[in-house]
Short mmCIF file of N, CA, C and O in Angstrom, two decimals:
data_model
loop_
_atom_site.label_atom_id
_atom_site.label_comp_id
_atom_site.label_asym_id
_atom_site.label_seq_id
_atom_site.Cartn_x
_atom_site.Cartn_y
_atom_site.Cartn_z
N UNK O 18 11.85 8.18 16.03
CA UNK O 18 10.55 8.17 15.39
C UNK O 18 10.09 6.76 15.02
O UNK O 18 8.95 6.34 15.19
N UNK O 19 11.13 6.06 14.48
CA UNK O 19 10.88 4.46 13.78
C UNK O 19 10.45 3.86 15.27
O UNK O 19 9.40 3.21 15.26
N UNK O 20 11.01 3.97 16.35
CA UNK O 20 10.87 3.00 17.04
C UNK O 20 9.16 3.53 18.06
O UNK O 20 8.45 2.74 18.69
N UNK O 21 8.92 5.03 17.89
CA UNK O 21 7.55 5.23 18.55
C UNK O 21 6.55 4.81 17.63
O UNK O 21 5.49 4.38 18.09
N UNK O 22 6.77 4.88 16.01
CA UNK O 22 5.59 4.67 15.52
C UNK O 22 5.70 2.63 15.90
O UNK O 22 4.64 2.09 15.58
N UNK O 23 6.41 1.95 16.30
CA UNK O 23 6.93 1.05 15.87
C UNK O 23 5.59 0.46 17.22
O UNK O 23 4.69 -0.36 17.04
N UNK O 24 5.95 1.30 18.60
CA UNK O 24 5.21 1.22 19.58
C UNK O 24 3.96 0.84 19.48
O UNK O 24 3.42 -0.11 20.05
N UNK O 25 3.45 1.72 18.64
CA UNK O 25 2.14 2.62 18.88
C UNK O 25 1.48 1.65 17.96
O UNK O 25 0.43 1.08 18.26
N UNK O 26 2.24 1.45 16.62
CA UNK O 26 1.80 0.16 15.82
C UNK O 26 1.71 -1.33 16.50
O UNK O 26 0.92 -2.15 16.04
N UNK O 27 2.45 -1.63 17.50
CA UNK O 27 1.92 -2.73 18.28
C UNK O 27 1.18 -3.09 19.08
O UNK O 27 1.06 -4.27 19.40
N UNK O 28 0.27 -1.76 19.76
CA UNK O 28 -0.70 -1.60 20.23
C UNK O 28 -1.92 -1.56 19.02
O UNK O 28 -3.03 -2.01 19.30
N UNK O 29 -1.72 -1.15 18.02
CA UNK O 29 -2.69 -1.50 17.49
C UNK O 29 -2.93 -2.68 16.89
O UNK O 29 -4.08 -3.06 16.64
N UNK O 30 -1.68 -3.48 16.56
CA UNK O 30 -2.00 -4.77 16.13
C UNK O 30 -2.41 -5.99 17.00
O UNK O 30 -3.00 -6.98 16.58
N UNK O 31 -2.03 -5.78 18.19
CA UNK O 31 -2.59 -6.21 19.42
C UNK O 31 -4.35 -6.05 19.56
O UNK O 31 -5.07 -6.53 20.45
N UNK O 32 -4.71 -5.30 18.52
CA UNK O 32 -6.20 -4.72 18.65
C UNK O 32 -7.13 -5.81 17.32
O UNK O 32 -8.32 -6.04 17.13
N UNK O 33 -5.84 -6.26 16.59
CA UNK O 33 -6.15 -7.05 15.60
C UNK O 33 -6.14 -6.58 14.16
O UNK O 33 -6.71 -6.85 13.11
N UNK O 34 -5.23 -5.73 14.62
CA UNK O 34 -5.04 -4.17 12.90
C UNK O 34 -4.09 -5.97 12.61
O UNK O 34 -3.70 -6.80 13.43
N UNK O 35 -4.01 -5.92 10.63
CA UNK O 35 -3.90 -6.99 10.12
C UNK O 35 -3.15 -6.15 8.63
O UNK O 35 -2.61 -6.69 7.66
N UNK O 36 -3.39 -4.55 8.94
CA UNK O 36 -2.02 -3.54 8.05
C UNK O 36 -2.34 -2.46 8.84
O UNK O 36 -3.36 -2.15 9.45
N UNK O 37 -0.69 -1.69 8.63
CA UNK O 37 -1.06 -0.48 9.10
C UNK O 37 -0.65 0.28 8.23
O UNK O 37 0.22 -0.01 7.41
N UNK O 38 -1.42 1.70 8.36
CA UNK O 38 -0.91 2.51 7.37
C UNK O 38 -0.50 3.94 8.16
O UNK O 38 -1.49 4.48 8.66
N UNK O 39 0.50 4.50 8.32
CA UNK O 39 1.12 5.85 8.54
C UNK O 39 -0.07 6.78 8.28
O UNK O 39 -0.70 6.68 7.24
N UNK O 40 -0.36 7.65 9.18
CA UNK O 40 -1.45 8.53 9.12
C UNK O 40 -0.96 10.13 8.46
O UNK O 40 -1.76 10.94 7.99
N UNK O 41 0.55 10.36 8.56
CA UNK O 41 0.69 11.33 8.18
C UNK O 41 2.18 10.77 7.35
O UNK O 41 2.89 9.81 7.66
N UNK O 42 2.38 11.98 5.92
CA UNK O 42 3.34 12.07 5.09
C UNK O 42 5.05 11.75 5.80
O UNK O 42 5.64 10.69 5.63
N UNK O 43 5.41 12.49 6.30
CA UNK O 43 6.56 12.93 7.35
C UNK O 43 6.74 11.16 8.16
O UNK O 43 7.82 10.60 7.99
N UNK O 44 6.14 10.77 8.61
CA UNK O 44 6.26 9.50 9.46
C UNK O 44 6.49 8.49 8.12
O UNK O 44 7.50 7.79 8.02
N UNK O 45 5.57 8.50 7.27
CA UNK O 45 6.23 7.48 6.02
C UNK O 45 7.10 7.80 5.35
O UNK O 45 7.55 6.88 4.66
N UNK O 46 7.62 8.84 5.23
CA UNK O 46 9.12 9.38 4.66
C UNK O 46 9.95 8.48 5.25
O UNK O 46 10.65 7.66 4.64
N UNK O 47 9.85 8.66 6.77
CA UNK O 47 10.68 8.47 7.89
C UNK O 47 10.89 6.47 7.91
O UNK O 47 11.84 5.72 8.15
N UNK O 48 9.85 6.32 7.65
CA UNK O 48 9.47 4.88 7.53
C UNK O 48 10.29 3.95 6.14
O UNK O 48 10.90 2.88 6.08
N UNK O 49 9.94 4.96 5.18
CA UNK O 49 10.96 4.49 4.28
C UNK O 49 12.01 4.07 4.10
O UNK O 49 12.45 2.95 3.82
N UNK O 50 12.76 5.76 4.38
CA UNK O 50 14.04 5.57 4.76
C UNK O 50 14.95 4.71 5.31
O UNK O 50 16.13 4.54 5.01
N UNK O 51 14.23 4.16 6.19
CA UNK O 51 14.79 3.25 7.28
C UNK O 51 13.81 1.50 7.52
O UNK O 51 13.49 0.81 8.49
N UNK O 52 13.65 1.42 5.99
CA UNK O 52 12.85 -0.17 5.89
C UNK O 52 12.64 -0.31 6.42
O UNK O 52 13.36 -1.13 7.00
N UNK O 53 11.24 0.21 7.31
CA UNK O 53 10.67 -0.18 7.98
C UNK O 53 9.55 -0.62 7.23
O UNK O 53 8.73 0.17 6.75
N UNK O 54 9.47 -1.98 7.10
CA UNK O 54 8.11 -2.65 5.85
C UNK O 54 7.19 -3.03 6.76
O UNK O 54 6.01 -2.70 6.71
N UNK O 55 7.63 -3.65 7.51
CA UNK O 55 6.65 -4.39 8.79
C UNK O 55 6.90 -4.27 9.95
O UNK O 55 8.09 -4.02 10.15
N UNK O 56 5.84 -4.40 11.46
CA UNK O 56 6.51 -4.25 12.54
C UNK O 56 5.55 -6.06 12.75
O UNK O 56 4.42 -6.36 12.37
N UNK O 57 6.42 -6.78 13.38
CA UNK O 57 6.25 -7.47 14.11
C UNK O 57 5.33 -8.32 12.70
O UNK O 57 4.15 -8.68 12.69
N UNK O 58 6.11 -8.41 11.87
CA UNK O 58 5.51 -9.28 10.55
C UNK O 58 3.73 -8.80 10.14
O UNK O 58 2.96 -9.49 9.46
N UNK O 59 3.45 -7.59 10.71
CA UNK O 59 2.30 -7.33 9.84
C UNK O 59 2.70 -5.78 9.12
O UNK O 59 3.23 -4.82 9.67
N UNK O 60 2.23 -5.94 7.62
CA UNK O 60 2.60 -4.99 6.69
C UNK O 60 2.77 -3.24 7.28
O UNK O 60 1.93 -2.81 8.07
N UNK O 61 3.71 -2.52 6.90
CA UNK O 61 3.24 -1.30 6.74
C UNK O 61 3.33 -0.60 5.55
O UNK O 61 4.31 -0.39 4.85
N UNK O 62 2.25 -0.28 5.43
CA UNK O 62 1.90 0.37 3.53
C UNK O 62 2.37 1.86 3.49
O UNK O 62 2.01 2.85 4.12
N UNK O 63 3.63 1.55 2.19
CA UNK O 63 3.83 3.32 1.82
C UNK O 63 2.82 3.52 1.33
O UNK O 63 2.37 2.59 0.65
N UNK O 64 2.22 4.45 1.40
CA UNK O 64 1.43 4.95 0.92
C UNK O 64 1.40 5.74 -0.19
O UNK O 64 0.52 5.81 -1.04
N UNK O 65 2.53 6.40 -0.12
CA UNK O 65 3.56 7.42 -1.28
C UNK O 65 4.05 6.37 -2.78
O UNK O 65 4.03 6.59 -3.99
N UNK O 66 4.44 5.27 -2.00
CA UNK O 66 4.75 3.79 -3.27
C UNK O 66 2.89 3.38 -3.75
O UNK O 66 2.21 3.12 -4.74
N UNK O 67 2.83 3.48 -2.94
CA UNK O 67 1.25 2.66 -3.82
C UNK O 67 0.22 4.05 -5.10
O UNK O 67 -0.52 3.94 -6.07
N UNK O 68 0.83 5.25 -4.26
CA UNK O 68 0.11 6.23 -4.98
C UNK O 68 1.04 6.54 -6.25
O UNK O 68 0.44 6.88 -7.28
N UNK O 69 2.08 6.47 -6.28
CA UNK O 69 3.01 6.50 -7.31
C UNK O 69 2.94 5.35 -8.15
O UNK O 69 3.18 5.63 -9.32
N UNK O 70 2.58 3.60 -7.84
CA UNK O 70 2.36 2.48 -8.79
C UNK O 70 0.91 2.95 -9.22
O UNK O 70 0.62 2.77 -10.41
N UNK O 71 0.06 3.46 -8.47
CA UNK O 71 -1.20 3.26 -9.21
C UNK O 71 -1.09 4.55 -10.23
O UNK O 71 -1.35 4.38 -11.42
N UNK O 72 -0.86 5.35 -9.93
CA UNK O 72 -0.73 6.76 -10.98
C UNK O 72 0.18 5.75 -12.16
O UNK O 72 -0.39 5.48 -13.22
N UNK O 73 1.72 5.16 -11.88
CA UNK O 73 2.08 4.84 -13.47
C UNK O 73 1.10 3.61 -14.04
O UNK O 73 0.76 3.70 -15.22
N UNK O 74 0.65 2.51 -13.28
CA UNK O 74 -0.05 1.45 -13.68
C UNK O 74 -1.47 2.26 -14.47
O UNK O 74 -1.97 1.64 -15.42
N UNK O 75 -1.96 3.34 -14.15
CA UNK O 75 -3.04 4.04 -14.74
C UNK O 75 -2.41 4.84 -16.25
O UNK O 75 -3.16 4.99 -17.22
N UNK O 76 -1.42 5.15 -16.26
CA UNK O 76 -0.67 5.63 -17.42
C UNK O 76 -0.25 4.74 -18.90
O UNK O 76 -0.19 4.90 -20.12
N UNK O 77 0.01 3.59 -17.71
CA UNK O 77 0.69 2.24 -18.90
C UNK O 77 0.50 0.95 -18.20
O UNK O 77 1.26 0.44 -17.38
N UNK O 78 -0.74 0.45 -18.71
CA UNK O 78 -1.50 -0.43 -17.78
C UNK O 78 -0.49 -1.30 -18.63
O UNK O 78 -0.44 -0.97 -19.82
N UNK O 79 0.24 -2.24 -18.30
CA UNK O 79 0.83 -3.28 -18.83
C UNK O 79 0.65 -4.49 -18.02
O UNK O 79 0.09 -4.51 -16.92
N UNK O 80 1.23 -5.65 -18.71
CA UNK O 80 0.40 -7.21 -18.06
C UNK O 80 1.94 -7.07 -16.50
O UNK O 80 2.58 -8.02 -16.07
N UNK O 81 2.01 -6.30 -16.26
CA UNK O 81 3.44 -6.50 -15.34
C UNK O 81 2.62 -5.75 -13.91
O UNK O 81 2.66 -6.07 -12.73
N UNK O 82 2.05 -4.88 -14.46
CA UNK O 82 0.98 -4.20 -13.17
C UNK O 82 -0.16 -5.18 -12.50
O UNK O 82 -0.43 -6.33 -12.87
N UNK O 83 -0.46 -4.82 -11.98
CA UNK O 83 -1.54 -5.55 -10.71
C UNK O 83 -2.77 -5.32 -11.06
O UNK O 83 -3.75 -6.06 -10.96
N UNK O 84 -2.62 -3.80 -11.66
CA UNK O 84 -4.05 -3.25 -11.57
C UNK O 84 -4.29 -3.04 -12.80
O UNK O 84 -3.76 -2.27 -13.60
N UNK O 85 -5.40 -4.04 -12.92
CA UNK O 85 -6.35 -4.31 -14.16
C UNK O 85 -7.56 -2.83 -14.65
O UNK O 85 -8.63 -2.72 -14.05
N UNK O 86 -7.16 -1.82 -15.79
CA UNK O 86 -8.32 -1.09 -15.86
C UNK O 86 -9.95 -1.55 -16.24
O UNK O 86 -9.86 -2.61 -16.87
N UNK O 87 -10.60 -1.37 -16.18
CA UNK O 87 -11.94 -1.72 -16.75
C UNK O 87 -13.43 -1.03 -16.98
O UNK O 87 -14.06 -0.29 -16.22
N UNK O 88 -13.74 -1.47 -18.19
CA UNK O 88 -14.88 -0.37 -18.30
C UNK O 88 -16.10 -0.72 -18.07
O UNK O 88 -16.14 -1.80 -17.49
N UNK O 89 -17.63 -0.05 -18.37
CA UNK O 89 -18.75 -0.57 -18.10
C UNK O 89 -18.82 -1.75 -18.57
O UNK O 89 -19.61 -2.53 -18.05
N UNK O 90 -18.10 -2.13 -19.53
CA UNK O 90 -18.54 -2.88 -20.71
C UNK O 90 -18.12 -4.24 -19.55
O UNK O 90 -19.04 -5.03 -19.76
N UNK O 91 -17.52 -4.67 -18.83
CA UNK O 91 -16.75 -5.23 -17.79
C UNK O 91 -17.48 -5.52 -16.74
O UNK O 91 -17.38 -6.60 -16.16
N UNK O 92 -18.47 -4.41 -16.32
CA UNK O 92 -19.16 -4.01 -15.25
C UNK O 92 -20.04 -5.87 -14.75
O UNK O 92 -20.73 -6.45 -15.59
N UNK O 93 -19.81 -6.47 -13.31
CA UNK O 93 -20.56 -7.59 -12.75
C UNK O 93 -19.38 -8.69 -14.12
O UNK O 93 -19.93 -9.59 -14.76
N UNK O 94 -18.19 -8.45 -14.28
CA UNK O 94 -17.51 -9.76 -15.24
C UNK O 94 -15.89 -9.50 -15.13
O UNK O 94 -15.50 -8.38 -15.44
N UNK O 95 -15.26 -10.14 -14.87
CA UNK O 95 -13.54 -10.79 -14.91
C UNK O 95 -13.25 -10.00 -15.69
O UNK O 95 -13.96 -10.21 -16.67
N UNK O 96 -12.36 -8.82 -15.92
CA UNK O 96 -11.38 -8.91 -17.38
C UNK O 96 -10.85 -9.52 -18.21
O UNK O 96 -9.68 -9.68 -17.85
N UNK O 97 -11.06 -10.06 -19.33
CA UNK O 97 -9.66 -10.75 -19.95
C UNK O 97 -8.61 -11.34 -19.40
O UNK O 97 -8.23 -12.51 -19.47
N UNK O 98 -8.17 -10.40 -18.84
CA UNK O 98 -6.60 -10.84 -18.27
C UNK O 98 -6.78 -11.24 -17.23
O UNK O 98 -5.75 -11.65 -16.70
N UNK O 99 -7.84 -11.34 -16.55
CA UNK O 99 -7.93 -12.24 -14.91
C UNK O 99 -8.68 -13.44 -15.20
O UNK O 99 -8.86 -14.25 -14.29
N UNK O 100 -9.27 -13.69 -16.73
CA UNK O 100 -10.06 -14.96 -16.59
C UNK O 100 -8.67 -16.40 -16.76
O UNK O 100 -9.00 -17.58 -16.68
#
């Protein structure tokens, strides 16, 4: 499996894809498992890890997360913590 999606991902980066992302659950399981982070040094995004950091970073936004919450009050201006 690692090595067809591995294929199929180099045809698309050949197309000028610059990330790829696993289209179905089962193939990024599979992807996991077996560190597969990148093919040919361009990213492949769990998708399952990013949906799981943004759900806890939304729970307990702390200065250690990435993702900055923000309200209207914010709206067209930097947060705090990014100025």
């Amino acid at each position: 499996l690692v090595e067809g999606f591995a294929s199929q991902a180099r045809r698309m980066i050949a197309g000028g894809a610059d990330l790829v992302i696993p289209a179905e659950g089962v193939i990024n399981a599979v992807l996991v498992r077996n560190a597969c982070a990148a093919v040919d040094g361009v990213p492949v995004l769990d998708f399952y890890g990013a949906l799981l950091s943004f759900a806890e970073c939304s729970c307990d936004p702390s200065p250690v997360c990435c993702i900055v919450p923000i309200s209207a009050a914010h709206c067209g201006r930097l947060p705090m913590i990014a100025r």
